[in-house]
């Protein structure tokens, strides 16, 4: 069997410090609960990082040794250093997987990689969500039933301003009537990205075994098969090319070649 997937779970971890409801549900932080769940399900090696650590708990070395980065943020997206966003983006383009959770839809790194506003409608009314599994054969949906039901959630509604996903895996229906594209994948460079909607901090979403199963599946799916930095190389032809006509040489090719 292959080596364990090296997962880094990044959490803003601010609500846990200030909100008693969140403290009660996640006494050691959302990152800790997700870490325990993934470890329990096996074949992963977890580390965690949080916003208030030095350099947000991330470094070139940590990301080089991270197969999949999870990202949970909400009230302090603007405090994430742009240098960190640049670094994470480069590692995704080189092959590192990225799993963006819930309110991470408005994080700098998600908007940077997708190139759109990533806005949506929202409402906090503890309503029911039915999360329909629409691609049961996808590895991220392995082991799930026809849907996941969450009795009390924050509502996210369309329009979700994202590029059309490469794969749409989950659609949510809410008791208030809205729908939402809750599980989406994209590729950017060599990296795989998965966005998963559930996870509002005042409900015990990450204690739900089915949600934990999706996160574990996502970690295994997003792990890279290779890492590569593309560098736009000038390259020689594989076969001998006939000499171009004299007028083309003088007008273009020779001149372009001299500029390289
Ligand atoms: Zn929320």
Short mmCIF file of C-alpha atoms and ligand atoms in Angstrom, two decimals:
data_model
loop_
_atom_site.label_atom_id
_atom_site.label_comp_id
_atom_site.label_asym_id
_atom_site.label_seq_id
_atom_site.Cartn_x
_atom_site.Cartn_y
_atom_site.Cartn_z
CA UNK A 1 0.00 0.00 0.00
CA UNK A 2 1.17 3.52 -0.77
CA UNK A 3 2.55 5.87 1.87
CA UNK A 4 0.06 7.71 4.10
CA UNK A 5 -1.28 10.97 2.65
CA UNK A 6 0.41 13.90 4.41
CA UNK A 7 -2.39 16.32 5.31
CA UNK A 8 -1.99 19.81 6.79
CA UNK A 9 -5.22 21.18 8.30
CA UNK A 10 -5.12 24.98 8.40
CA UNK A 11 -7.66 26.72 10.62
CA UNK A 12 -8.25 30.40 11.31
CA UNK A 13 -9.16 29.31 14.88
CA UNK A 14 -10.56 32.64 16.05
CA UNK A 15 -14.21 31.77 16.81
CA UNK A 16 -12.95 29.01 19.09
CA UNK A 17 -11.20 31.66 21.20
CA UNK A 18 -14.11 34.09 21.54
CA UNK A 19 -17.44 32.31 21.11
CA UNK A 20 -18.60 30.01 23.99
CA UNK A 21 -20.92 28.05 21.67
CA UNK A 22 -18.04 27.25 19.36
CA UNK A 23 -15.74 26.48 22.30
CA UNK A 24 -18.24 23.93 23.53
CA UNK A 25 -18.51 22.17 20.16
CA UNK A 26 -14.80 22.43 19.28
CA UNK A 27 -12.92 22.80 22.59
CA UNK A 28 -9.55 22.20 20.89
CA UNK A 29 -10.46 23.87 17.61
CA UNK A 30 -12.08 22.76 14.36
CA UNK A 31 -8.65 21.66 13.10
CA UNK A 32 -8.28 19.28 16.04
CA UNK A 33 -11.68 17.64 15.48
CA UNK A 34 -11.01 17.13 11.76
CA UNK A 35 -7.52 15.85 12.56
CA UNK A 36 -8.87 13.23 14.98
CA UNK A 37 -11.55 12.10 12.54
CA UNK A 38 -9.17 11.69 9.60
CA UNK A 39 -6.60 9.91 11.75
CA UNK A 40 -9.30 7.49 12.94
CA UNK A 41 -10.22 6.67 9.34
CA UNK A 42 -6.59 5.87 8.57
CA UNK A 43 -3.89 6.15 5.88
CA UNK A 44 -3.18 9.83 6.63
CA UNK A 45 -0.45 11.65 8.51
CA UNK A 46 -1.83 14.90 9.92
CA UNK A 47 -0.30 18.16 11.02
CA UNK A 48 -2.22 21.34 11.85
CA UNK A 49 -1.53 25.05 11.40
CA UNK A 50 -3.43 28.15 12.54
CA UNK A 51 -3.59 31.82 11.63
CA UNK A 52 -2.02 33.16 14.83
CA UNK A 53 1.07 30.95 14.68
CA UNK A 54 4.26 32.46 13.26
CA UNK A 55 3.85 32.71 9.46
CA UNK A 56 0.34 31.30 9.99
CA UNK A 57 1.95 27.95 10.82
CA UNK A 58 3.03 27.42 7.19
CA UNK A 59 6.40 27.44 5.44
CA UNK A 60 8.00 26.40 2.20
CA UNK A 61 9.26 23.25 3.90
CA UNK A 62 5.87 22.36 5.40
CA UNK A 63 4.06 22.79 2.08
CA UNK A 64 6.73 20.81 0.21
CA UNK A 65 5.96 17.99 2.64
CA UNK A 66 2.17 18.42 2.44
CA UNK A 67 0.20 16.33 -0.04
CA UNK A 68 -3.15 17.95 0.75
CA UNK A 69 -3.88 21.25 2.52
CA UNK A 70 -7.28 21.76 4.20
CA UNK A 71 -8.40 25.39 4.69
CA UNK A 72 -11.03 26.69 7.14
CA UNK A 73 -11.38 30.46 7.57
CA UNK A 74 -14.17 32.97 8.16
CA UNK A 75 -13.73 36.26 10.00
CA UNK A 76 -10.06 36.99 9.34
CA UNK A 77 -9.47 36.21 5.66
CA UNK A 78 -7.90 39.66 5.29
CA UNK A 79 -5.24 38.87 7.92
CA UNK A 80 -3.69 36.11 5.81
CA UNK A 81 -0.42 37.44 4.38
CA UNK A 82 -0.34 37.81 0.61
CA UNK A 83 3.09 36.10 0.64
CA UNK A 84 1.43 33.03 2.18
CA UNK A 85 -1.29 33.10 -0.47
CA UNK A 86 1.39 33.29 -3.20
CA UNK A 87 3.22 30.34 -1.65
CA UNK A 88 0.09 28.16 -1.31
CA UNK A 89 -0.98 28.99 -4.87
CA UNK A 90 2.43 27.98 -6.24
CA UNK A 91 2.32 24.66 -4.38
CA UNK A 92 -1.18 23.92 -5.72
CA UNK A 93 -0.03 24.67 -9.28
CA UNK A 94 2.88 22.28 -8.70
CA UNK A 95 0.54 19.49 -7.58
CA UNK A 96 -0.43 19.92 -3.89
CA UNK A 97 -4.12 19.17 -3.27
CA UNK A 98 -6.36 21.79 -1.63
CA UNK A 99 -9.63 21.16 0.25
CA UNK A 100 -11.50 24.39 1.01
CA UNK A 101 -14.21 24.19 3.64
CA UNK A 102 -17.42 26.16 4.20
CA UNK A 103 -16.69 29.89 4.72
CA UNK A 104 -13.31 29.35 3.10
CA UNK A 105 -15.25 30.23 -0.06
CA UNK A 106 -14.23 33.85 0.63
CA UNK A 107 -10.59 33.10 1.51
CA UNK A 108 -7.85 34.82 -0.45
CA UNK A 109 -6.42 31.52 -1.67
CA UNK A 110 -9.75 30.16 -3.00
CA UNK A 111 -10.59 33.40 -4.82
CA UNK A 112 -7.05 33.62 -6.20
CA UNK A 113 -7.12 30.10 -7.61
CA UNK A 114 -10.65 30.32 -9.01
CA UNK A 115 -10.38 33.89 -10.28
CA UNK A 116 -13.97 34.83 -9.42
CA UNK A 117 -15.70 36.65 -6.59
CA UNK A 118 -16.97 33.41 -4.89
CA UNK A 119 -19.90 35.25 -3.29
CA UNK A 120 -23.12 33.49 -2.29
CA UNK A 121 -26.35 33.99 -0.32
CA UNK A 122 -26.42 32.99 3.34
CA UNK A 123 -28.78 32.79 6.33
CA UNK A 124 -28.23 31.55 9.86
CA UNK A 125 -31.53 29.99 10.93
CA UNK A 126 -30.52 26.46 12.05
CA UNK A 127 -32.52 24.96 9.19
CA UNK A 128 -32.37 21.46 7.72
CA UNK A 129 -30.03 20.69 4.82
CA UNK A 130 -30.28 17.68 2.55
CA UNK A 131 -26.99 17.20 0.76
CA UNK A 132 -27.65 15.15 -2.38
CA UNK A 133 -24.86 12.88 -3.62
CA UNK A 134 -25.10 13.27 -7.38
CA UNK A 135 -21.91 11.41 -8.47
CA UNK A 136 -21.92 8.26 -6.30
CA UNK A 137 -19.14 6.67 -8.38
CA UNK A 138 -16.70 9.50 -7.59
CA UNK A 139 -13.98 8.59 -5.03
CA UNK A 140 -15.02 11.52 -2.80
CA UNK A 141 -18.54 10.02 -2.57
CA UNK A 142 -17.38 6.48 -1.74
CA UNK A 143 -19.36 4.83 1.04
CA UNK A 144 -22.16 7.40 1.13
CA UNK A 145 -25.88 6.88 0.68
CA UNK A 146 -28.17 8.85 -1.61
CA UNK A 147 -27.90 11.93 0.57
CA UNK A 148 -26.55 13.31 3.85
CA UNK A 149 -29.07 15.03 6.10
CA UNK A 150 -27.94 17.74 8.52
CA UNK A 151 -30.71 18.76 10.96
CA UNK A 152 -29.39 22.25 11.68
CA UNK A 153 -27.13 24.22 9.36
CA UNK A 154 -26.37 27.66 8.07
CA UNK A 155 -27.91 28.12 4.61
CA UNK A 156 -25.72 28.87 1.59
CA UNK A 157 -27.69 29.65 -1.58
CA UNK A 158 -27.09 30.23 -5.28
CA UNK A 159 -25.81 32.09 -7.07
CA UNK A 160 -22.40 30.88 -5.98
CA UNK A 161 -19.99 32.93 -8.09
CA UNK A 162 -17.52 30.23 -9.12
CA UNK A 163 -16.22 29.00 -12.48
CA UNK A 164 -18.25 26.01 -13.67
CA UNK A 165 -16.78 23.11 -11.66
CA UNK A 166 -14.89 20.34 -13.43
CA UNK A 167 -17.05 17.95 -11.38
CA UNK A 168 -20.17 18.69 -9.34
CA UNK A 169 -20.53 16.03 -6.63
CA UNK A 170 -23.08 17.41 -4.13
CA UNK A 171 -26.12 19.67 -4.39
CA UNK A 172 -27.74 20.95 -1.20
CA UNK A 173 -31.39 21.66 -0.61
CA UNK A 174 -32.40 23.78 2.38
CA UNK A 175 -35.68 23.87 4.28
CA UNK A 176 -36.03 27.56 3.41
CA UNK A 177 -36.11 26.69 -0.29
CA UNK A 178 -32.63 27.52 -1.65
CA UNK A 179 -30.23 25.14 -3.40
CA UNK A 180 -26.44 25.23 -3.57
CA UNK A 181 -23.52 23.54 -5.37
CA UNK A 182 -22.00 22.12 -2.19
CA UNK A 183 -19.27 19.81 -3.48
CA UNK A 184 -17.19 20.95 -6.46
CA UNK A 185 -13.81 20.00 -7.93
CA UNK A 186 -11.40 21.91 -10.15
CA UNK A 187 -7.86 21.39 -11.37
CA UNK A 188 -5.39 24.26 -11.32
CA UNK A 189 -1.97 23.48 -12.78
CA UNK A 190 -1.10 20.00 -11.49
CA UNK A 191 -3.18 20.40 -8.31
CA UNK A 192 -6.65 19.15 -7.45
CA UNK A 193 -9.07 21.42 -5.56
CA UNK A 194 -12.24 20.34 -3.70
CA UNK A 195 -14.70 22.77 -2.15
CA UNK A 196 -17.09 21.32 0.46
CA UNK A 197 -19.81 23.52 1.90
CA UNK A 198 -20.84 22.09 5.32
CA UNK A 199 -19.00 23.32 8.38
CA UNK A 200 -20.55 26.32 10.10
CA UNK A 201 -18.80 26.74 13.44
CA UNK A 202 -21.85 26.95 15.72
CA UNK A 203 -23.21 23.54 14.66
CA UNK A 204 -21.42 20.21 15.27
CA UNK A 205 -21.01 19.53 11.54
CA UNK A 206 -17.48 18.08 11.73
CA UNK A 207 -18.61 15.56 14.37
CA UNK A 208 -20.95 13.98 11.80
CA UNK A 209 -19.48 10.62 10.63
CA UNK A 210 -20.74 11.05 7.05
CA UNK A 211 -19.16 14.50 6.79
CA UNK A 212 -15.94 13.04 8.22
CA UNK A 213 -16.11 10.31 5.57
CA UNK A 214 -16.31 12.93 2.79
CA UNK A 215 -13.31 14.80 4.22
CA UNK A 216 -11.28 11.60 4.44
CA UNK A 217 -12.22 10.61 0.89
CA UNK A 218 -11.26 14.11 -0.26
CA UNK A 219 -7.82 13.85 1.36
CA UNK A 220 -7.13 10.59 -0.48
CA UNK A 221 -8.50 11.93 -3.79
CA UNK A 222 -6.62 15.24 -3.76
CA UNK A 223 -3.20 13.71 -3.03
CA UNK A 224 -0.84 14.41 -5.93
CA UNK A 225 0.52 11.69 -8.20
CA UNK A 226 3.50 13.97 -8.99
CA UNK A 227 4.89 17.43 -8.17
CA UNK A 228 6.31 19.60 -10.93
CA UNK A 229 7.17 23.26 -11.37
CA UNK A 230 6.46 24.43 -14.93
CA UNK A 231 9.02 26.97 -16.12
CA UNK A 232 8.08 27.85 -19.73
CA UNK A 233 11.25 26.37 -21.34
CA UNK A 234 12.57 27.30 -24.79
CA UNK A 235 12.97 23.98 -26.57
CA UNK A 236 14.65 22.36 -29.58
CA UNK A 237 12.56 20.41 -32.16
CA UNK A 238 12.44 16.62 -31.81
CA UNK A 239 12.82 16.15 -35.60
CA UNK A 240 15.04 18.03 -38.07
CA UNK A 241 13.08 20.94 -39.55
CA UNK A 242 13.53 22.14 -43.16
CA UNK A 243 15.10 25.59 -43.42
CA UNK A 244 12.38 28.28 -43.62
CA UNK A 245 12.10 30.49 -46.77
CA UNK A 246 14.59 33.38 -46.76
CA UNK A 247 11.92 36.09 -46.48
CA UNK A 248 10.38 34.42 -43.39
CA UNK A 249 13.82 34.11 -41.77
CA UNK A 250 14.61 37.77 -42.23
CA UNK A 251 11.11 38.90 -41.20
CA UNK A 252 10.54 36.77 -38.18
CA UNK A 253 12.31 33.68 -36.95
CA UNK A 254 15.88 35.02 -36.80
CA UNK A 255 14.71 38.15 -35.11
CA UNK A 256 12.63 36.23 -32.55
CA UNK A 257 15.49 33.85 -31.87
CA UNK A 258 17.82 36.73 -31.12
CA UNK A 259 15.41 38.02 -28.51
CA UNK A 260 15.31 34.81 -26.51
ZN1 LIG B 1 -20.70 29.74 8.46
#
